[in-house]
Amino acid sequence: MPVSPIRTITLGLADPHPLTAETIQQVARILEAARLRYQRAGYEVQTLRLSTRPLYDDLSDWSAARILQYCLKLQDWLTEFGLEFCSLGPMQAARSDFPLARIEELAEIIGRTGSLNATVQLATAEDGLRFEAALPAAKVMQQLARETPEGFGNFRFAILACVPPGTPFFPAAYHAGPSSISLGLQGAPLVEQTLLAHQKLPGEQLDLEQVTSWLRVALIEEALPIIAEAQAFAAEQQLAFGGIDLSPAPMGEAGITTALELCGFGPIGSPGTLAAASALTAALKSTDLPTCGYCGLMLPVLEDAVLGKRWEEGQVNVHQLLLYSMVCGTGLDTVPLPGDTPASEIAALLLDVATLAVRWNKPLSARLFPVPGKQAGDLTTFSSPYLTNTRLHSLRGKV
């Protein structure tokens, strides 16, 4: 029996914006057919997602008002045809000719829709880091915190740095090339079960070379039949197969923090955490499977219940998570911030993320959650089933 639910089946669409109702209906039909195929094979499919070409590349000459009206119409079509997740791709703000004043438009697009995701790319290997793009992106995060219920609009917004097209995970997803199907796993339970199976005594320190080997074998065994189904389905639908992102996406109690701690170095944040994260990531990147996206550890504070608890305890902070991202994963994900955090401090943190991405030529992102009405020391009170609750800390240190 499969251990890992399929977190997402993502269709990357080659059609340029503006899309039509007929196109959205066709996408929904294909994705639903993919869901049914996997369900018949015994898999749980959690979400179906549409990833498009970058909206502002295709519609660069459209006014803000015209783009907003199009996005509202697109949302209506997504609702009509039962699609809950659509990524409009990044504003390519790293390009020197991209008008930074347009970044603020994303707050209204995301705030007035429920399915649309969008991002701002601050850096690429070709263009480098555009420092002045960080502050307007930070202001979008602040506006979404103020103007969406519980600040939840920030779940659908992030900054990117050196992130190429093709990842199936949101909000970073965007598409280039022929239409394709790609997959993402909720693989945290597989990692945990693999380590538990090889742990002889509770709390024992595992050999990290062996950890990489054990997990590589488990991933290959788990992913091969999933990939075979996707390749056959893609061929039937005359689509490309974009690959599988093996990143062990967490959800609630099924988080990657438990697996990291099973390596035996103590709670996350203890000495040895970086080495353990690197060992797990080495397995994700050495399977020789047709992969895509990050293929690294995700450490989202608000989506991993154990990580949220360690955050509350002060065992781990934003700077440690950024350190771990150098060897393991996606950057900073669902990191809660006091609602009164200045935009300049948020922008500085975004620059830290982008600087690491450029320096190490690896894809990183930052999805931050300024929490409206809350200060450092307060507990969050999210009602969303997708988010855990934890205590807020200042970016300048612990409470």
GROMACS .gro file of C-alpha atoms in nm:
model
  399
    1MET     CA    1   0.000   0.000   0.000
    2PRO     CA    2   0.127   0.350  -0.077
    3VAL     CA    3   0.255   0.548   0.221
    4SER     CA    4   0.257   0.895   0.066
    5PRO     CA    5  -0.058   1.074  -0.044
    6ILE     CA    6  -0.022   1.269  -0.366
    7ARG     CA    7  -0.028   1.630  -0.244
    8THR     CA    8  -0.078   1.774  -0.590
    9ILE     CA    9  -0.134   1.685  -0.951
   10THR     CA   10  -0.037   2.004  -1.133
   11LEU     CA   11  -0.113   2.076  -1.496
   12GLY     CA   12   0.132   2.324  -1.647
   13LEU     CA   13  -0.048   2.505  -1.926
   14ALA     CA   14   0.127   2.625  -2.241
   15ASP     CA   15  -0.157   2.855  -2.351
   16PRO     CA   16  -0.080   3.226  -2.304
   17HIS     CA   17  -0.298   3.463  -2.105
   18PRO     CA   18  -0.574   3.565  -2.146
   19LEU     CA   19  -0.720   3.219  -2.100
   20THR     CA   20  -1.077   3.128  -2.194
   21ALA     CA   21  -1.357   2.951  -2.011
   22GLU     CA   22  -1.324   2.662  -2.254
   23THR     CA   23  -0.955   2.622  -2.167
   24ILE     CA   24  -1.027   2.617  -1.792
   25GLN     CA   25  -1.302   2.360  -1.844
   26GLN     CA   26  -1.063   2.139  -2.041
   27VAL     CA   27  -0.795   2.169  -1.772
   28ALA     CA   28  -1.048   2.071  -1.506
   29ARG     CA   29  -1.154   1.769  -1.709
   30ILE     CA   30  -0.796   1.647  -1.753
   31LEU     CA   31  -0.707   1.694  -1.387
   32GLU     CA   32  -1.021   1.516  -1.269
   33ALA     CA   33  -0.940   1.225  -1.500
   34ALA     CA   34  -0.592   1.210  -1.346
   35ARG     CA   35  -0.740   1.210  -0.996
   36LEU     CA   36  -0.972   0.921  -1.081
   37ARG     CA   37  -0.687   0.722  -1.231
   38TYR     CA   38  -0.482   0.749  -0.913
   39GLN     CA   39  -0.779   0.681  -0.689
   40ARG     CA   40  -0.850   0.361  -0.878
   41ALA     CA   41  -0.487   0.264  -0.820
   42GLY     CA   42  -0.531   0.313  -0.444
   43TYR     CA   43  -0.381   0.660  -0.398
   44GLU     CA   44  -0.518   0.954  -0.206
   45VAL     CA   45  -0.506   1.271  -0.417
   46GLN     CA   46  -0.528   1.584  -0.207
   47THR     CA   47  -0.533   1.868  -0.461
   48LEU     CA   48  -0.556   1.942  -0.832
   49ARG     CA   49  -0.375   2.254  -0.952
   50LEU     CA   50  -0.328   2.467  -1.261
   51SER     CA   51   0.005   2.640  -1.323
   52THR     CA   52   0.015   2.903  -1.598
   53ARG     CA   53   0.270   3.110  -1.782
   54PRO     CA   54   0.365   3.429  -1.594
   55LEU     CA   55   0.061   3.657  -1.617
   56TYR     CA   56   0.261   3.977  -1.641
   57ASP     CA   57   0.483   3.843  -1.918
   58ASP     CA   58   0.181   3.778  -2.138
   59LEU     CA   59  -0.020   4.089  -2.044
   60SER     CA   60   0.256   4.342  -1.985
   61ASP     CA   61   0.075   4.612  -2.183
   62TRP     CA   62  -0.255   4.573  -1.995
   63SER     CA   63  -0.358   4.825  -1.731
   64ALA     CA   64  -0.397   4.729  -1.366
   65ALA     CA   65  -0.775   4.763  -1.392
   66ARG     CA   66  -0.794   4.542  -1.700
   67ILE     CA   67  -0.576   4.272  -1.544
   68LEU     CA   68  -0.786   4.275  -1.227
   69GLN     CA   69  -1.108   4.232  -1.423
   70TYR     CA   70  -0.954   3.943  -1.613
   71CYS     CA   71  -0.841   3.779  -1.287
   72LEU     CA   72  -1.190   3.813  -1.138
   73LYS     CA   73  -1.335   3.649  -1.448
   74LEU     CA   74  -1.070   3.376  -1.427
   75GLN     CA   75  -1.168   3.315  -1.064
   76ASP     CA   76  -1.533   3.275  -1.169
   77TRP     CA   77  -1.433   3.011  -1.424
   78LEU     CA   78  -1.216   2.826  -1.174
   79THR     CA   79  -1.507   2.816  -0.931
   80GLU     CA   80  -1.752   2.708  -1.200
   81PHE     CA   81  -1.534   2.415  -1.304
   82GLY     CA   82  -1.424   2.312  -0.956
   83LEU     CA   83  -1.057   2.415  -0.956
   84GLU     CA   84  -0.938   2.550  -0.618
   85PHE     CA   85  -0.575   2.622  -0.704
   86CYS     CA   86  -0.429   2.829  -0.988
   87SER     CA   87  -0.089   2.994  -1.000
   88LEU     CA   88  -0.041   3.300  -1.220
   89GLY     CA   89   0.336   3.277  -1.193
   90PRO     CA   90   0.588   3.543  -1.095
   91MET     CA   91   0.632   3.906  -1.177
   92GLN     CA   92   0.987   3.889  -1.310
   93ALA     CA   93   1.102   4.183  -1.101
   94ALA     CA   94   1.468   4.081  -1.124
   95ARG     CA   95   1.467   4.217  -1.478
   96SER     CA   96   1.589   4.575  -1.482
   97ASP     CA   97   1.305   4.684  -1.712
   98PHE     CA   98   1.022   4.544  -1.498
   99PRO     CA   99   0.819   4.835  -1.355
  100LEU     CA  100   0.833   4.790  -0.978
  101ALA     CA  101   0.520   4.999  -0.925
  102ARG     CA  102   0.320   4.707  -1.065
  103ILE     CA  103   0.410   4.480  -0.772
  104GLU     CA  104   0.144   4.639  -0.553
  105GLU     CA  105  -0.125   4.517  -0.798
  106LEU     CA  106  -0.086   4.164  -0.665
  107ALA     CA  107  -0.234   4.254  -0.327
  108GLU     CA  108  -0.571   4.335  -0.482
  109ILE     CA  109  -0.565   4.038  -0.722
  110ILE     CA  110  -0.498   3.793  -0.439
  111GLY     CA  111  -0.715   3.974  -0.190
  112ARG     CA  112  -1.023   3.970  -0.414
  113THR     CA  113  -0.994   3.608  -0.526
  114GLY     CA  114  -0.979   3.276  -0.347
  115SER     CA  115  -0.792   3.047  -0.584
  116LEU     CA  116  -0.525   3.263  -0.746
  117ASN     CA  117  -0.160   3.244  -0.636
  118ALA     CA  118   0.112   3.482  -0.752
  119THR     CA  119   0.474   3.562  -0.672
  120VAL     CA  120   0.752   3.814  -0.727
  121GLN     CA  121   1.090   3.690  -0.851
  122LEU     CA  122   1.359   3.905  -0.689
  123ALA     CA  123   1.662   3.732  -0.839
  124THR     CA  124   1.769   3.502  -1.119
  125ALA     CA  125   2.103   3.357  -1.220
  126GLU     CA  126   2.093   3.567  -1.538
  127ASP     CA  127   1.978   3.900  -1.393
  128GLY     CA  128   2.116   3.883  -1.041
  129LEU     CA  129   1.936   4.034  -0.742
  130ARG     CA  130   1.729   4.348  -0.782
  131PHE     CA  131   1.749   4.495  -0.434
  132GLU     CA  132   1.486   4.763  -0.481
  133ALA     CA  133   1.216   4.503  -0.555
  134ALA     CA  134   1.219   4.369  -0.197
  135LEU     CA  135   1.040   4.660  -0.031
  136PRO     CA  136   0.730   4.667  -0.255
  137ALA     CA  137   0.703   4.288  -0.218
  138ALA     CA  138   0.717   4.328   0.160
  139LYS     CA  139   0.441   4.589   0.141
  140VAL     CA  140   0.222   4.340  -0.048
  141MET     CA  141   0.266   4.097   0.243
  142GLN     CA  142   0.165   4.370   0.486
  143GLN     CA  143  -0.141   4.465   0.280
  144LEU     CA  144  -0.255   4.103   0.251
  145ALA     CA  145  -0.214   4.068   0.627
  146ARG     CA  146  -0.438   4.371   0.686
  147GLU     CA  147  -0.699   4.312   0.417
  148THR     CA  148  -0.761   3.935   0.408
  149PRO     CA  149  -0.922   3.732   0.689
  150GLU     CA  150  -0.654   3.637   0.944
  151GLY     CA  151  -0.396   3.754   0.690
  152PHE     CA  152  -0.452   3.428   0.503
  153GLY     CA  153  -0.393   3.593   0.165
  154ASN     CA  154  -0.022   3.547   0.233
  155PHE     CA  155  -0.075   3.172   0.194
  156ARG     CA  156  -0.104   3.247  -0.179
  157PHE     CA  157   0.185   3.491  -0.216
  158ALA     CA  158   0.564   3.458  -0.192
  159ILE     CA  159   0.886   3.599  -0.326
  160LEU     CA  160   1.106   3.374  -0.539
  161ALA     CA  161   1.477   3.380  -0.603
  162CYS     CA  162   1.635   3.170  -0.880
  163VAL     CA  163   1.322   2.952  -0.900
  164PRO     CA  164   1.277   2.810  -1.251
  165PRO     CA  165   0.943   2.703  -1.401
  166GLY     CA  166   0.813   2.353  -1.346
  167THR     CA  167   0.768   2.305  -0.972
  168PRO     CA  168   0.426   2.154  -0.891
  169PHE     CA  169   0.410   2.312  -0.545
  170PHE     CA  170   0.237   2.644  -0.480
  171PRO     CA  171   0.267   2.935  -0.465
  172ALA     CA  172   0.603   2.902  -0.646
  173ALA     CA  173   0.463   2.716  -0.948
  174TYR     CA  174   0.468   2.863  -1.297
  175HIS     CA  175   0.501   2.713  -1.641
  176ALA     CA  176   0.711   2.728  -1.958
  177GLY     CA  177   0.717   2.498  -2.260
  178PRO     CA  178   0.456   2.247  -2.375
  179SER     CA  179   0.164   2.162  -2.150
  180SER     CA  180   0.257   1.899  -1.894
  181ILE     CA  181   0.156   1.703  -1.587
  182SER     CA  182   0.377   1.706  -1.278
  183LEU     CA  183   0.336   1.566  -0.929
  184GLY     CA  184   0.422   1.651  -0.571
  185LEU     CA  185   0.413   1.410  -0.279
  186GLN     CA  186   0.311   1.456   0.080
  187GLY     CA  187   0.613   1.246   0.164
  188ALA     CA  188   0.683   1.335   0.529
  189PRO     CA  189   0.516   1.014   0.660
  190LEU     CA  190   0.739   0.803   0.433
  191VAL     CA  191   1.054   0.966   0.571
  192GLU     CA  192   0.936   0.915   0.928
  193GLN     CA  193   0.840   0.550   0.873
  194THR     CA  194   1.171   0.477   0.702
  195LEU     CA  195   1.375   0.609   0.992
  196LEU     CA  196   1.157   0.441   1.254
  197ALA     CA  197   1.206   0.109   1.078
  198HIS     CA  198   1.583   0.137   1.121
  199GLN     CA  199   1.593   0.285   1.470
  200LYS     CA  200   1.689   0.018   1.724
  201LEU     CA  201   1.658   0.230   2.039
  202PRO     CA  202   1.455   0.548   2.100
  203GLY     CA  203   1.673   0.854   2.065
  204GLU     CA  204   1.974   0.673   1.920
  205GLN     CA  205   2.194   0.873   1.682
  206LEU     CA  206   2.165   0.728   1.333
  207ASP     CA  207   2.447   0.695   1.082
  208LEU     CA  208   2.368   0.975   0.839
  209GLU     CA  209   2.522   0.799   0.539
  210GLN     CA  210   2.289   0.508   0.612
  211VAL     CA  211   1.996   0.750   0.653
  212THR     CA  212   2.057   0.877   0.299
  213SER     CA  213   2.077   0.522   0.164
  214TRP     CA  214   1.766   0.398   0.345
  215LEU     CA  215   1.559   0.691   0.235
  216ARG     CA  216   1.678   0.677  -0.126
  217VAL     CA  217   1.564   0.315  -0.154
  218ALA     CA  218   1.227   0.394   0.007
  219LEU     CA  219   1.168   0.692  -0.222
  220ILE     CA  220   1.242   0.496  -0.537
  221GLU     CA  221   1.012   0.213  -0.431
  222GLU     CA  222   0.733   0.458  -0.346
  223ALA     CA  223   0.767   0.684  -0.648
  224LEU     CA  224   0.820   0.442  -0.937
  225PRO     CA  225   0.456   0.326  -0.970
  226ILE     CA  226   0.332   0.684  -0.925
  227ILE     CA  227   0.560   0.799  -1.206
  228ALA     CA  228   0.455   0.512  -1.432
  229GLU     CA  229   0.088   0.608  -1.394
  230ALA     CA  230   0.168   0.972  -1.469
  231GLN     CA  231   0.373   0.893  -1.777
  232ALA     CA  232   0.098   0.671  -1.919
  233PHE     CA  233  -0.169   0.930  -1.845
  234ALA     CA  234   0.035   1.212  -1.997
  235ALA     CA  235   0.085   1.013  -2.315
  236GLU     CA  236  -0.288   0.942  -2.341
  237GLN     CA  237  -0.367   1.311  -2.300
  238GLN     CA  238  -0.090   1.422  -2.539
  239LEU     CA  239   0.087   1.605  -2.258
  240ALA     CA  240   0.449   1.605  -2.150
  241PHE     CA  241   0.542   1.451  -1.816
  242GLY     CA  242   0.706   1.726  -1.615
  243GLY     CA  243   0.843   1.505  -1.336
  244ILE     CA  244   0.785   1.448  -0.967
  245ASP     CA  245   0.891   1.674  -0.682
  246LEU     CA  246   1.002   1.441  -0.404
  247SER     CA  247   1.003   1.715  -0.140
  248PRO     CA  248   0.837   1.552   0.164
  249ALA     CA  249   0.559   1.806   0.202
  250PRO     CA  250   0.418   1.815   0.556
  251MET     CA  251   0.066   1.872   0.684
  252GLY     CA  252  -0.016   1.920   1.051
  253GLU     CA  253   0.106   1.633   1.265
  254ALA     CA  254   0.251   1.462   0.954
  255GLY     CA  255   0.555   1.688   0.943
  256ILE     CA  256   0.920   1.653   0.854
  257THR     CA  257   1.040   1.784   1.191
  258THR     CA  258   0.964   1.451   1.359
  259ALA     CA  259   1.176   1.273   1.098
  260LEU     CA  260   1.465   1.517   1.147
  261GLU     CA  261   1.455   1.457   1.520
  262LEU     CA  262   1.456   1.078   1.467
  263CYS     CA  263   1.811   1.117   1.339
  264GLY     CA  264   1.906   1.143   1.706
  265PHE     CA  265   2.060   1.489   1.745
  266GLY     CA  266   1.783   1.625   1.965
  267PRO     CA  267   1.509   1.877   1.892
  268ILE     CA  268   1.533   2.070   1.568
  269GLY     CA  269   1.772   2.358   1.624
  270SER     CA  270   2.020   2.142   1.814
  271PRO     CA  271   2.375   2.090   1.685
  272GLY     CA  272   2.356   1.825   1.416
  273THR     CA  273   2.027   1.949   1.267
  274LEU     CA  274   2.204   2.091   0.962
  275ALA     CA  275   2.386   1.762   0.902
  276ALA     CA  276   2.063   1.564   0.937
  277ALA     CA  277   1.880   1.795   0.697
  278SER     CA  278   2.161   1.757   0.446
  279ALA     CA  279   2.150   1.377   0.472
  280LEU     CA  280   1.776   1.363   0.408
  281THR     CA  281   1.807   1.603   0.116
  282ALA     CA  282   2.089   1.399  -0.035
  283ALA     CA  283   1.846   1.109  -0.069
  284LEU     CA  284   1.586   1.327  -0.240
  285LYS     CA  285   1.838   1.447  -0.496
  286SER     CA  286   2.008   1.115  -0.578
  287THR     CA  287   1.730   0.883  -0.691
  288ASP     CA  288   1.785   0.917  -1.070
  289LEU     CA  289   1.407   0.950  -1.102
  290PRO     CA  290   1.254   1.209  -1.341
  291THR     CA  291   1.225   1.486  -1.084
  292CYS     CA  292   1.124   1.851  -1.093
  293GLY     CA  293   1.090   2.143  -0.856
  294TYR     CA  294   1.274   2.173  -0.526
  295CYS     CA  295   1.330   1.809  -0.422
  296GLY     CA  296   1.434   1.932  -0.080
  297LEU     CA  297   1.302   1.950   0.274
  298MET     CA  298   1.013   2.184   0.343
  299LEU     CA  299   1.018   2.343   0.688
  300PRO     CA  300   0.695   2.546   0.699
  301VAL     CA  301   0.645   2.671   1.055
  302LEU     CA  302   0.268   2.704   1.029
  303GLU     CA  303   0.208   2.378   0.838
  304ASP     CA  304   0.418   2.143   1.054
  305ALA     CA  305   0.268   2.104   1.402
  306VAL     CA  306   0.592   1.987   1.564
  307LEU     CA  307   0.793   2.265   1.403
  308GLY     CA  308   0.531   2.515   1.522
  309LYS     CA  309   0.576   2.381   1.876
  310ARG     CA  310   0.956   2.407   1.855
  311TRP     CA  311   0.916   2.763   1.723
  312GLU     CA  312   0.697   2.848   2.021
  313GLU     CA  313   0.954   2.695   2.258
  314GLY     CA  314   1.231   2.903   2.103
  315GLN     CA  315   1.422   2.595   1.985
  316VAL     CA  316   1.444   2.729   1.631
  317ASN     CA  317   1.429   3.077   1.478
  318VAL     CA  318   1.415   3.237   1.136
  319HIS     CA  319   1.792   3.260   1.102
  320GLN     CA  320   1.836   2.889   1.172
  321LEU     CA  321   1.569   2.804   0.915
  322LEU     CA  322   1.753   3.018   0.664
  323LEU     CA  323   2.075   2.834   0.746
  324TYR     CA  324   1.909   2.497   0.691
  325SER     CA  325   1.771   2.615   0.357
  326MET     CA  326   2.128   2.634   0.229
  327VAL     CA  327   2.149   2.254   0.231
  328CYS     CA  328   1.796   2.129   0.228
  329GLY     CA  329   1.501   2.310   0.096
  330THR     CA  330   1.273   2.579  -0.016
  331GLY     CA  331   1.376   2.883   0.188
  332LEU     CA  332   1.141   3.034   0.447
  333ASP     CA  333   0.789   2.895   0.438
  334THR     CA  334   0.481   3.007   0.633
  335VAL     CA  335   0.696   3.189   0.888
  336PRO     CA  336   0.475   3.389   1.128
  337LEU     CA  337   0.571   3.747   1.207
  338PRO     CA  338   0.425   4.006   1.443
  339GLY     CA  339   0.173   4.221   1.259
  340ASP     CA  340   0.366   4.535   1.348
  341THR     CA  341   0.690   4.419   1.184
  342PRO     CA  342   0.811   4.713   0.969
  343ALA     CA  343   0.812   4.664   0.594
  344SER     CA  344   1.182   4.752   0.594
  345GLU     CA  345   1.262   4.455   0.822
  346ILE     CA  346   1.054   4.217   0.610
  347ALA     CA  347   1.229   4.346   0.298
  348ALA     CA  348   1.569   4.292   0.460
  349LEU     CA  349   1.477   3.930   0.533
  350LEU     CA  350   1.364   3.883   0.173
  351LEU     CA  351   1.702   4.014   0.061
  352ASP     CA  352   1.877   3.759   0.285
  353VAL     CA  353   1.683   3.479   0.116
  354ALA     CA  354   1.751   3.610  -0.234
  355THR     CA  355   2.119   3.668  -0.160
  356LEU     CA  356   2.163   3.306  -0.054
  357ALA     CA  357   1.982   3.188  -0.368
  358VAL     CA  358   2.213   3.388  -0.594
  359ARG     CA  359   2.527   3.301  -0.399
  360TRP     CA  360   2.459   2.926  -0.407
  361ASN     CA  361   2.263   2.922  -0.735
  362LYS     CA  362   1.972   2.734  -0.582
  363PRO     CA  363   1.597   2.800  -0.587
  364LEU     CA  364   1.463   2.959  -0.269
  365SER     CA  365   1.140   3.131  -0.177
  366ALA     CA  366   0.991   3.317   0.116
  367ARG     CA  367   0.626   3.296   0.220
  368LEU     CA  368   0.588   3.509   0.532
  369PHE     CA  369   0.283   3.567   0.753
  370PRO     CA  370   0.262   3.902   0.929
  371VAL     CA  371  -0.026   3.835   1.171
  372PRO     CA  372  -0.266   4.130   1.195
  373GLY     CA  373  -0.328   4.263   1.545
  374LYS     CA  374  -0.064   4.040   1.705
  375GLN     CA  375   0.267   4.137   1.863
  376ALA     CA  376   0.581   3.949   1.964
  377GLY     CA  377   0.492   3.714   2.249
  378ASP     CA  378   0.131   3.663   2.138
  379LEU     CA  379  -0.010   3.329   2.029
  380THR     CA  380  -0.160   3.306   1.682
  381THR     CA  381  -0.527   3.211   1.652
  382PHE     CA  382  -0.562   3.085   1.296
  383SER     CA  383  -0.888   2.903   1.227
  384SER     CA  384  -0.770   2.749   0.899
  385PRO     CA  385  -0.729   2.370   0.906
  386TYR     CA  386  -0.414   2.416   0.697
  387LEU     CA  387  -0.230   2.613   0.967
  388THR     CA  388  -0.108   2.531   1.316
  389ASN     CA  389  -0.084   2.792   1.590
  390THR     CA  390   0.232   2.908   1.760
  391ARG     CA  391   0.389   3.204   1.940
  392LEU     CA  392   0.519   3.508   1.756
  393HIS     CA  393   0.880   3.624   1.780
  394SER     CA  394   1.042   3.942   1.660
  395LEU     CA  395   1.279   3.918   1.365
  396ARG     CA  396   1.541   4.079   1.585
  397GLY     CA  397   1.542   3.798   1.841
  398LYS     CA  398   1.333   3.583   2.071
  399VAL     CA  399   1.075   3.729   2.310
   0.00000   0.00000   0.00000
